[in-house]
XYZ file of C-alpha atoms in Angstrom:
720
model
C -86.884 64.121 6.061
C -85.331 63.876 2.628
C -82.851 61.167 1.620
C -79.244 62.136 0.904
C -76.737 60.706 -1.518
C -74.290 58.143 -0.048
C -71.136 59.503 1.510
C -68.177 57.211 2.170
C -65.908 57.935 5.113
C -63.407 55.154 4.631
C -59.934 56.318 3.542
C -59.262 56.094 -0.179
C -62.912 55.888 -1.283
C -64.631 58.587 -3.392
C -66.321 61.490 -1.628
C -68.798 63.146 -4.007
C -69.044 66.940 -3.709
C -72.640 66.896 -2.512
C -72.353 69.292 0.475
C -69.984 71.581 2.244
C -70.281 69.653 5.480
C -69.771 66.033 6.451
C -69.830 63.994 9.573
C -66.311 63.015 10.587
C -65.686 60.172 12.969
C -63.559 60.725 16.044
C -60.075 59.266 15.629
C -60.352 57.295 18.837
C -63.234 55.169 17.523
C -63.212 52.508 14.864
C -66.408 52.157 12.939
C -66.007 48.412 12.679
C -65.560 48.116 16.468
C -69.029 49.567 16.823
C -70.714 47.745 13.909
C -69.287 44.250 14.617
C -71.254 43.588 17.828
C -74.109 45.956 16.824
C -75.083 44.230 13.583
C -74.629 40.789 15.221
C -76.990 41.697 18.063
C -79.677 43.404 15.997
C -79.643 40.679 13.316
C -80.397 38.076 15.911
C -82.851 40.364 17.602
C -84.847 40.646 14.401
C -86.227 44.143 15.119
C -88.256 46.101 12.604
C -88.994 49.552 13.757
C -90.255 52.769 12.208
C -87.839 55.462 11.241
C -87.734 58.488 13.456
C -85.766 61.635 13.541
C -82.299 61.734 15.084
C -81.683 58.048 14.551
C -78.608 55.951 14.053
C -79.865 52.992 12.110
C -78.522 50.045 10.077
C -80.304 48.552 7.091
C -79.877 45.001 6.039
C -80.285 45.653 2.359
C -79.830 42.110 1.120
C -78.856 38.719 2.520
C -76.560 36.734 0.321
C -75.704 33.037 0.503
C -72.252 32.191 1.963
C -70.078 29.114 1.631
C -70.996 27.888 5.070
C -74.615 27.100 6.019
C -74.310 28.747 9.454
C -73.027 32.074 8.058
C -74.559 34.685 5.789
C -73.356 37.783 4.008
C -75.352 40.892 4.845
C -75.088 44.119 2.850
C -75.410 46.700 5.528
C -76.026 50.437 5.313
C -75.199 52.591 8.314
C -76.857 55.995 8.274
C -76.679 58.791 10.863
C -79.420 61.471 10.497
C -78.509 64.511 12.538
C -80.693 67.512 13.159
C -78.060 70.085 13.642
C -77.777 73.811 14.071
C -74.769 74.488 11.977
C -73.883 77.663 13.796
C -74.135 76.095 17.238
C -72.383 72.788 16.454
C -73.698 69.504 17.816
C -76.553 69.711 20.258
C -77.757 66.755 22.316
C -80.998 65.139 21.230
C -84.153 66.052 23.140
C -86.829 63.466 23.773
C -90.135 63.852 21.946
C -93.563 63.197 23.254
C -96.811 62.673 21.386
C -98.470 65.572 23.223
C -95.724 68.075 22.391
C -93.952 67.485 18.989
C -90.529 68.992 18.510
C -90.023 72.111 16.473
C -88.448 71.661 13.115
C -84.679 72.137 13.267
C -82.919 75.018 11.498
C -80.913 72.686 9.272
C -81.430 69.003 8.660
C -78.340 67.088 7.532
C -79.104 63.398 6.820
C -75.934 61.420 6.122
C -75.398 57.831 4.927
C -72.061 57.016 6.375
C -71.234 53.793 4.620
C -72.461 50.751 2.830
C -70.466 47.609 3.212
C -70.731 43.749 3.207
C -70.751 42.137 6.643
C -70.442 38.437 7.497
C -72.643 37.493 10.431
C -73.953 34.203 11.921
C -77.230 33.104 10.377
C -80.148 33.385 12.813
C -81.846 30.271 14.005
C -85.010 30.884 12.022
C -85.008 31.796 8.355
C -85.798 35.451 7.683
C -87.039 37.268 4.656
C -84.827 38.404 1.809
C -85.343 42.049 2.714
C -85.449 43.031 6.393
C -84.890 46.382 8.078
C -83.977 47.433 11.530
C -83.172 50.761 13.108
C -81.463 51.816 16.260
C -83.113 54.893 17.661
C -81.302 57.301 19.874
C -84.350 58.240 21.920
C -85.192 56.586 25.239
C -88.516 55.394 23.906
C -86.840 53.441 21.130
C -84.153 52.084 23.404
C -86.843 50.757 25.769
C -88.339 48.780 22.907
C -84.981 47.340 21.838
C -83.454 46.677 25.267
C -79.846 46.644 23.977
C -77.029 45.239 26.080
C -75.239 47.923 28.135
C -71.966 47.812 26.178
C -73.866 48.373 22.889
C -75.843 51.189 24.293
C -72.574 52.811 25.500
C -70.990 52.330 22.086
C -73.927 53.921 20.315
C -74.067 56.825 22.755
C -70.323 57.445 22.373
C -70.643 57.234 18.553
C -73.596 59.670 18.611
C -72.220 62.288 20.916
C -68.600 62.398 19.617
C -69.437 63.100 16.003
C -68.779 66.646 14.816
C -69.208 68.841 11.742
C -66.078 69.824 9.841
C -65.379 71.564 6.568
C -65.303 68.947 3.828
C -61.884 68.466 2.147
C -61.827 68.548 -1.618
C -61.771 65.206 -3.420
C -58.513 64.053 -4.965
C -60.461 62.102 -7.602
C -62.340 64.030 -10.273
C -64.431 63.063 -13.267
C -62.517 62.649 -16.554
C -58.993 63.305 -15.114
C -57.379 63.324 -18.557
C -59.560 66.274 -19.537
C -57.943 68.298 -16.814
C -55.161 70.543 -18.029
C -53.412 70.256 -14.666
C -53.279 66.479 -14.895
C -52.133 66.517 -18.527
C -49.366 68.978 -17.698
C -48.155 66.749 -14.828
C -48.134 63.697 -17.139
C -46.227 65.709 -19.775
C -43.744 66.873 -17.230
C -43.219 63.314 -15.937
C -42.700 62.147 -19.527
C -40.066 64.801 -20.258
C -38.310 64.053 -17.005
C -38.020 60.319 -17.752
C -37.216 60.838 -21.476
C -34.184 62.878 -20.528
C -33.002 60.073 -18.254
C -33.277 57.464 -21.008
C -30.172 56.045 -22.795
C -26.388 56.125 -22.562
C -26.135 59.876 -23.140
C -28.971 60.751 -20.834
C -28.922 63.675 -18.457
C -28.363 63.048 -14.728
C -31.055 63.921 -12.289
C -30.511 65.640 -8.927
C -33.614 64.979 -6.808
C -33.967 66.890 -3.532
C -36.955 67.042 -1.229
C -38.253 70.568 -0.775
C -38.253 70.145 3.048
C -34.686 68.960 3.177
C -32.805 65.739 3.122
C -30.089 64.208 0.994
C -29.670 64.919 -2.714
C -30.165 61.863 -4.939
C -28.173 61.767 -8.153
C -29.278 59.045 -10.549
C -30.524 58.090 -13.997
C -31.944 54.753 -12.871
C -35.732 54.318 -13.022
C -36.073 52.531 -9.673
C -34.172 55.262 -7.719
C -35.646 58.111 -9.666
C -39.315 57.065 -9.301
C -38.909 56.279 -5.617
C -37.311 59.663 -4.984
C -40.139 61.566 -6.758
C -43.196 62.256 -4.631
C -46.562 62.660 -6.307
C -50.022 63.427 -5.037
C -52.248 62.678 -7.959
C -53.683 59.080 -8.102
C -53.089 58.746 -11.859
C -49.344 59.466 -11.553
C -49.173 57.234 -8.459
C -50.803 54.419 -10.512
C -48.250 54.696 -13.291
C -45.329 55.015 -10.903
C -46.419 51.977 -8.884
C -46.937 49.899 -12.065
C -43.377 50.675 -13.370
C -41.731 50.079 -9.993
C -43.430 46.718 -9.740
C -42.077 45.762 -13.138
C -38.551 46.859 -12.225
C -38.668 44.892 -9.006
C -39.454 41.728 -10.983
C -37.232 42.170 -14.077
C -34.611 44.829 -13.067
C -34.547 46.427 -16.569
C -36.574 48.520 -19.046
C -38.195 50.691 -16.397
C -37.614 53.955 -18.334
C -38.665 52.125 -21.503
C -42.031 51.218 -19.962
C -42.507 54.653 -18.398
C -41.889 56.636 -21.625
C -43.945 54.222 -23.779
C -46.899 54.270 -21.306
C -46.935 58.079 -21.077
C -46.603 58.422 -24.881
C -49.522 56.073 -25.470
C -51.692 58.243 -23.121
C -50.543 61.440 -24.801
C -51.128 60.119 -28.354
C -54.579 58.840 -27.339
C -55.516 62.417 -26.410
C -54.227 63.804 -29.680
C -56.031 61.426 -32.053
C -59.403 62.422 -30.656
C -60.925 58.922 -30.689
C -63.167 57.472 -28.062
C -61.250 55.969 -25.143
C -62.948 52.590 -25.427
C -61.842 52.263 -29.089
C -58.281 53.135 -28.325
C -58.160 50.648 -25.427
C -59.325 47.807 -27.631
C -56.973 48.698 -30.544
C -53.999 49.140 -28.156
C -54.652 45.671 -26.714
C -54.945 44.183 -30.193
C -51.674 45.803 -31.363
C -49.875 44.594 -28.250
C -50.877 40.996 -29.112
C -49.436 41.603 -32.660
C -46.128 42.821 -31.175
C -45.722 39.979 -28.721
C -46.653 37.365 -31.347
C -44.100 38.814 -33.744
C -41.367 38.888 -31.137
C -42.023 35.286 -30.247
C -41.456 34.087 -33.829
C -38.194 32.349 -34.593
C -37.607 34.490 -37.727
C -38.230 37.827 -35.993
C -35.902 40.389 -37.520
C -35.057 42.115 -34.223
C -34.377 39.023 -32.067
C -30.925 37.449 -31.668
C -30.120 34.040 -30.269
C -27.559 33.974 -27.475
C -24.627 31.531 -27.831
C -23.615 30.249 -24.393
C -20.583 28.550 -25.959
C -19.056 32.029 -26.115
C -19.168 34.768 -23.498
C -19.113 37.576 -26.094
C -22.914 37.923 -26.415
C -23.330 37.895 -22.625
C -20.686 40.577 -22.276
C -22.460 42.665 -24.899
C -25.796 42.296 -23.011
C -24.160 43.248 -19.706
C -22.339 46.153 -21.299
C -25.607 47.515 -22.728
C -27.267 47.454 -19.334
C -24.322 49.128 -17.594
C -23.607 51.742 -20.250
C -27.284 52.912 -20.250
C -26.668 54.454 -16.758
C -24.418 57.527 -17.212
C -24.370 58.183 -13.489
C -21.710 55.449 -13.271
C -19.300 57.724 -15.162
C -17.269 54.921 -16.704
C -14.587 55.298 -19.383
C -14.381 52.686 -22.176
C -11.724 50.550 -20.443
C -13.626 50.698 -17.150
C -16.898 49.812 -18.919
C -15.331 46.816 -20.618
C -13.764 45.709 -17.281
C -17.027 45.948 -15.310
C -18.979 44.141 -18.070
C -16.572 41.199 -17.921
C -16.777 41.101 -14.132
C -20.576 41.058 -14.263
C -20.546 38.063 -16.659
C -17.893 36.323 -14.518
C -19.957 36.758 -11.365
C -23.063 35.480 -13.171
C -21.257 32.392 -14.401
C -19.844 31.618 -10.906
C -23.365 31.546 -9.520
C -24.554 28.945 -11.972
C -24.034 25.527 -10.330
C -21.998 22.932 -12.252
C -23.653 19.786 -10.801
C -27.434 19.834 -11.189
C -29.218 16.981 -9.482
C -32.977 17.616 -9.777
C -33.676 21.305 -9.929
C -31.478 24.345 -10.524
C -30.788 26.605 -7.622
C -28.603 29.585 -8.519
C -26.033 30.853 -6.079
C -25.400 34.300 -4.666
C -23.153 37.208 -5.540
C -22.145 39.347 -2.571
C -21.204 42.874 -3.613
C -18.799 44.863 -1.473
C -18.427 48.502 -2.366
C -15.062 50.256 -1.704
C -14.887 53.984 -2.144
C -11.850 55.975 -3.268
C -10.166 53.471 -5.586
C -10.052 53.083 -9.371
C -12.771 51.115 -11.108
C -10.055 48.918 -12.651
C -9.200 47.662 -9.203
C -12.639 45.923 -8.984
C -12.489 42.144 -8.964
C -14.578 38.954 -8.516
C -13.566 36.165 -6.191
C -14.898 32.674 -5.823
C -15.979 32.185 -2.209
C -16.852 34.844 0.376
C -15.004 37.851 1.763
C -15.889 38.925 5.273
C -14.873 41.835 7.535
C -12.359 40.962 10.107
C -10.128 42.740 12.720
C -6.942 44.128 11.252
C -4.709 42.285 13.744
C -5.859 38.848 12.737
C -3.188 36.123 12.710
C -3.974 32.939 10.710
C -0.876 30.936 11.561
C -0.570 27.471 10.211
C -3.963 25.964 9.451
C -4.612 22.528 7.937
C -7.312 22.335 5.350
C -10.179 21.747 5.256
C -11.231 23.872 8.263
C -14.258 23.027 10.380
C -16.487 26.050 11.214
C -19.523 26.721 13.305
C -22.141 29.441 12.720
C -24.318 31.001 15.443
C -27.459 33.012 14.727
C -28.021 33.702 18.473
C -26.253 36.462 20.325
C -23.254 35.315 22.425
C -22.895 38.659 24.198
C -24.059 37.200 27.524
C -27.031 39.522 28.148
C -30.065 38.224 29.978
C -32.340 39.774 27.272
C -30.793 37.395 24.736
C -31.790 34.300 26.684
C -35.304 34.302 25.197
C -38.794 34.949 26.387
C -40.121 33.708 29.661
C -39.688 34.224 33.370
C -36.187 34.176 34.855
C -35.838 33.259 38.576
C -32.516 34.290 40.216
C -31.740 32.999 43.711
C -30.358 35.435 46.269
C -26.585 35.800 46.182
C -26.180 34.240 42.647
C -24.067 36.174 40.163
C -25.900 35.861 36.855
C -23.079 37.434 34.832
C -20.544 34.781 35.958
C -23.000 31.989 35.337
C -23.700 33.107 31.816
C -19.955 33.560 31.163
C -19.314 30.044 32.486
C -21.928 28.791 30.051
C -20.181 30.603 27.178
C -16.831 29.207 28.165
C -18.307 25.686 28.243
C -19.433 26.372 24.689
C -15.935 27.378 23.742
C -14.513 24.164 25.293
C -16.881 22.071 23.175
C -15.931 23.749 19.873
C -12.251 23.287 20.756
C -12.906 19.655 21.519
C -14.607 19.258 18.171
C -11.579 20.828 16.380
C -13.410 23.899 15.136
C -11.020 26.438 13.547
C -13.547 29.071 12.340
C -16.091 30.512 14.797
C -18.692 32.853 13.202
C -21.604 34.651 14.861
C -24.318 36.687 13.270
C -24.459 38.998 16.325
C -22.061 39.963 19.161
C -19.609 37.633 20.923
C -18.567 38.182 24.520
C -14.967 39.580 24.684
C -13.886 36.875 27.166
C -15.126 34.167 24.835
C -13.341 35.799 21.877
C -10.097 35.983 23.832
C -10.380 32.387 24.962
C -10.979 31.109 21.383
C -8.231 33.231 19.790
C -5.681 32.110 22.357
C -6.511 28.509 21.243
C -5.939 29.276 17.509
C -9.575 29.726 16.513
C -10.498 32.467 13.970
C -13.381 34.473 15.396
C -15.726 36.613 13.303
C -18.673 38.467 14.866
C -21.369 40.859 13.670
C -21.792 38.991 10.448
C -25.251 40.400 9.708
C -28.351 38.676 8.411
C -27.618 39.534 4.745
C -24.508 37.230 4.698
C -26.029 34.314 6.555
C -27.543 32.610 3.461
C -24.418 32.949 1.276
C -22.271 31.613 4.135
C -24.632 28.654 4.635
C -24.518 27.899 0.859
C -20.717 28.161 0.881
C -19.959 26.051 3.909
C -22.970 23.784 4.418
C -23.170 24.822 8.068
C -26.475 24.931 9.973
C -26.929 28.036 12.131
C -27.112 27.336 15.856
C -29.826 29.371 17.552
C -29.051 28.662 21.257
C -26.073 28.292 23.564
C -27.838 26.033 26.021
C -27.586 22.744 24.167
C -24.708 20.668 22.837
C -23.847 21.551 19.224
C -24.727 18.604 16.949
C -22.053 17.334 14.636
C -24.333 17.925 11.662
C -24.308 21.644 12.373
C -20.658 22.095 11.512
C -19.570 23.307 8.088
C -16.289 23.337 6.136
C -14.142 25.735 4.172
C -11.103 24.734 2.080
C -8.863 27.538 3.268
C -8.807 31.064 4.549
C -6.602 34.030 3.501
C -6.366 37.698 4.254
C -6.893 40.311 1.463
C -6.260 44.001 1.755
C -8.344 46.602 -0.076
C -7.073 49.997 0.784
C -7.777 50.517 4.462
C -10.125 47.554 4.648
C -9.022 44.084 5.645
C -11.065 41.089 4.450
C -10.802 37.410 5.268
C -11.383 35.229 2.246
C -13.201 31.977 2.788
C -12.334 29.547 -0.012
C -15.057 26.914 -0.740
C -14.292 23.301 0.116
C -15.862 22.050 -3.057
C -17.654 23.459 -6.127
C -19.858 26.265 -4.952
C -22.107 28.842 -6.497
C -21.168 31.702 -4.196
C -18.850 34.537 -5.180
C -17.902 38.041 -4.021
C -17.663 41.098 -6.220
C -15.435 43.941 -5.046
C -16.624 47.169 -6.651
C -14.382 50.233 -6.583
C -15.106 53.784 -7.629
C -13.988 57.315 -6.967
C -16.950 58.687 -4.909
C -19.995 57.532 -3.119
C -22.619 58.627 -5.726
C -20.911 56.820 -8.551
C -20.251 53.774 -6.384
C -23.891 53.422 -5.298
C -25.118 53.676 -8.833
C -22.499 51.180 -10.078
C -23.490 48.618 -7.355
C -27.137 48.914 -8.271
C -26.448 48.602 -11.993
C -24.241 45.565 -11.565
C -26.981 43.851 -9.551
C -29.470 44.628 -12.340
C -27.054 43.315 -14.960
C -26.692 40.037 -13.074
C -30.493 39.716 -12.891
C -30.765 40.400 -16.664
C -28.187 37.712 -17.364
C -30.127 35.287 -15.203
C -33.197 35.901 -17.331
C -31.338 34.543 -20.313
C -31.290 31.073 -18.751
C -35.052 30.964 -19.270
C -35.141 32.718 -22.603
C -31.707 32.384 -24.341
C -32.237 35.326 -26.697
C -32.006 39.097 -26.754
C -33.439 41.995 -28.727
C -31.550 44.517 -30.819
C -30.798 47.647 -28.848
C -30.129 51.225 -29.756
C -33.766 51.872 -30.718
C -33.708 49.381 -33.646
C -36.345 47.078 -32.030
C -38.721 49.978 -31.549
C -38.424 51.261 -35.101
C -38.721 47.679 -36.429
C -41.940 47.101 -34.447
C -43.355 50.536 -35.564
C -42.751 49.653 -39.208
C -44.138 46.158 -38.807
C -47.343 47.317 -36.997
C -47.924 50.151 -39.507
C -47.565 47.786 -42.453
C -49.785 45.078 -40.906
C -52.450 47.638 -39.902
C -52.779 49.201 -43.350
C -52.804 45.906 -45.205
C -55.140 43.978 -42.829
C -57.420 46.811 -41.716
C -60.640 45.178 -42.900
C -60.233 42.102 -40.711
C -59.671 43.408 -37.103
C -61.850 46.578 -37.234
C -65.283 44.768 -37.083
C -64.076 42.555 -34.349
C -62.827 45.505 -32.325
C -66.100 47.394 -32.905
C -64.623 50.380 -34.699
C -64.357 51.765 -38.226
C -61.323 51.283 -40.388
C -60.426 54.961 -40.004
C -60.574 54.734 -36.222
C -58.402 51.590 -36.305
C -55.814 53.253 -38.498
C -55.705 56.381 -36.326
C -55.214 54.359 -33.162
C -52.521 52.216 -34.855
C -50.719 55.369 -35.951
C -50.748 56.596 -32.317
C -49.286 53.261 -31.207
C -46.546 53.453 -33.818
C -45.677 57.026 -33.006
C -45.307 56.033 -29.287
C -42.875 53.327 -30.332
C -40.921 55.774 -32.433
C -40.833 58.241 -29.490
C -38.783 55.670 -27.575
C -36.154 55.649 -30.312
C -36.013 59.437 -30.513
C -35.630 59.643 -26.746
C -32.123 58.108 -27.031
C -30.819 61.289 -28.659
C -30.082 64.166 -26.248
C -27.574 66.281 -28.198
C -30.000 67.969 -30.645
C -29.472 65.261 -33.236
C -32.134 63.851 -35.535
C -33.503 60.260 -35.438
C -34.102 58.431 -38.710
C -35.351 55.074 -39.907
C -33.989 53.282 -42.956
C -36.721 52.200 -45.338
C -35.247 48.720 -45.928
C -34.609 47.014 -42.520
C -36.380 49.586 -40.396
C -33.407 50.159 -38.127
C -32.743 53.299 -36.104
C -30.085 55.816 -37.129
C -28.867 59.017 -35.498
C -28.000 62.085 -37.529
C -25.748 64.512 -35.561
C -26.896 68.057 -35.382
C -23.951 69.375 -37.500
C -24.402 66.769 -40.270
C -26.870 66.956 -43.139
C -28.862 63.974 -44.391
C -26.786 63.855 -47.577
C -23.639 63.213 -45.587
C -25.206 60.533 -43.323
C -23.285 57.654 -44.854
C -20.030 59.471 -44.005
C -21.088 60.606 -40.566
C -22.246 57.247 -39.171
C -21.350 53.845 -40.560
C -23.648 51.733 -38.371
C -27.163 51.787 -37.068
C -28.119 52.003 -33.445
C -27.617 48.304 -32.707
C -24.440 48.086 -34.842
C -25.681 45.457 -37.328
C -26.636 47.419 -40.443
C -23.957 49.434 -42.264
C -24.567 52.599 -44.197
C -24.398 52.420 -47.970
C -24.847 54.728 -50.991
C -28.368 53.705 -52.127
C -29.933 53.416 -48.667
C -33.010 55.544 -48.091
C -34.005 57.113 -44.754
C -36.943 58.979 -43.322
C -37.217 61.064 -40.146
C -39.010 59.393 -37.274
C -42.501 60.643 -36.381
C -43.043 61.777 -39.944
C -45.187 60.240 -42.641
C -43.502 57.659 -44.910
C -44.806 54.865 -47.097
C -45.493 51.696 -45.193
C -43.154 48.785 -45.842
C -42.404 45.391 -44.461
C -38.935 45.272 -42.780
C -36.611 43.113 -44.829
C -34.651 40.467 -42.966
C -30.908 40.554 -42.704
C -29.321 37.995 -44.947
C -25.902 37.181 -43.554
C -23.981 33.965 -43.518
C -22.461 34.539 -40.122
C -24.523 35.087 -36.962
C -25.390 38.703 -36.133
C -22.961 40.432 -33.813
C -24.779 43.531 -32.568
C -22.923 45.936 -30.357
C -26.036 46.887 -28.301
C -28.480 44.273 -26.937
C -31.560 44.520 -24.742
C -33.046 41.814 -22.501
C -35.721 39.881 -24.335
C -37.790 38.991 -21.279
C -37.616 42.376 -19.635
C -38.486 44.315 -22.824
C -41.427 42.089 -23.754
C -42.814 42.353 -20.218
C -42.174 46.123 -20.312
C -44.273 46.385 -23.508
C -47.173 44.578 -21.823
C -46.944 46.668 -18.624
C -46.815 49.926 -20.558
C -49.843 49.144 -22.738
C -51.880 47.665 -19.822
C -51.127 50.620 -17.582
C -52.000 53.097 -20.328
C -55.255 51.268 -20.975
C -55.979 51.294 -17.244
C -55.521 55.097 -17.061
C -57.650 55.557 -20.166
C -60.316 53.297 -18.708
C -60.282 55.305 -15.449
C -60.896 58.512 -17.417
C -63.640 56.740 -19.332
C -65.619 55.324 -16.382
C -65.259 58.018 -13.711
């Protein structure tokens, strides 16, 4: 019987197109359930039998040393050789005798099901480095092995329940970037994300073809999650970008467009993939080293003595999402609120380590954006008929994480014994009322529960002047604990310790349209605040809430790196000019180290620079042209109805708002050839005041993610 190529039946592994048929395991069996006791038993048995037809056997290919002396790693190969009649399906094996050999089958289909490492106890006596054992399916072989009954049943079930099915096509193919279908999908994804990039981007309406809600967004996290993809290459890029956004909250579209541009330019230049990967990695190190320098021409120091630079950074993040649909006054108002909320979460008194507070965002639909506000403390939902009365500050409060609804299911796990004639409901209610008497005795004025409170207990507490808030939810537990210092009580069967109580300075009622909120004022300096966000409809409100949360995260990143990068595409054009100049002037030094010729190095560097310039051109969506000035390498936009000669009259500032247009300034269109030059620094007496800023930390990490992801995709296409 001839040997077949390995076939892997574990999900997600490659399935080479070696045959039209494959052995598929029944869904009710787990291969490891069979192999775990099987390999353990046969390893200790130490059998070494001859191969026969119709056998299910396991090979110990190699024994490897393990960390523990009493364990060993075994590389096992499970192979099932079936003599099948394809037209008749699976037939039961017939025993062979020496006097009457079996007839040759019509079709022999040997299959190697899987090769995998297995950790098994080391036998008592040392064995050879290469040992082999086989489990035969014939009675003669089983008589020699004498397996335990449960193993024999497992092997019999495994043997008889296998079946032949039509093999599904593989989702992984050799050289995926050579496939026109894959390249078209990558190009479509790039155009989709490019059109969502920047303040004037086009909105995206994403709808599943089998139904569901319509998602309207221009945010990378929402857009990528709403798009379903089946190809592994696209899933790899999508997962990499989403992971970056989850960590840094910004520059998701930047990383996506840059990564896809690098892959596309790598295909255009016609170089070997391994050369491009090495050059891309080298150029990335040049970019990050340049951005880390103190005299970098596209980096701006943030002055925390003034809030103006923070407001500019927040404004840049919020204005880049056109789905929010904000006017200039609304944009300025929300930007100031985002900075105010960020500053309120920074603690004033730092003892040993900094622990930032929390901002609770409450969306309110149907009101003007200008009605949005930020409050120190916490706003909670409360019944409309709440009566505060006269309360003396500070107020003692108690917080319960356990349900106080009085249900038996809420009493915890275990066995409950109820004597005959005992009313369990009344006993639980008595226990709840005893709890209410204790909090009244301890002068508690605010009673909060994460879950439900029994109506009788609520009525009893309110009649005695206690403010009752139920159904708080788990998301508000941590901010409330930080605000009040209370410790959540998880049971009602013990006395509440005095240390579990918290304090608030005062409470007040605030009305926002039809919603009534109770405002808990902190007793001391706290790092907890509440942002009330208002907008005209649900879609705009959801996008605004998400963008404000991202802006707060970006502002928090400035505490670690108190600097920002020039926005409006100026950082991208600056880096492109810098890399192009460094590559052409120092081409003789890196090319031998990278294992490529000078021509190959320059071609790969040009592909890298064109990808950077593509990011700047992606900011223009109204048929305008993108230019670079040949002095400072900043990005300029030429409207479609204005010629280059009238550029100085059409636009007075560059993309970031730092460089002004002048008579003798020279420009060149992006993604066209121009003489390399070193970007000149801006010599100004006063600090730079750009109108558009990008997060330094998020953009540097996005550069790294984009290049590493592109190299990974190119490496996959190289090695498959």
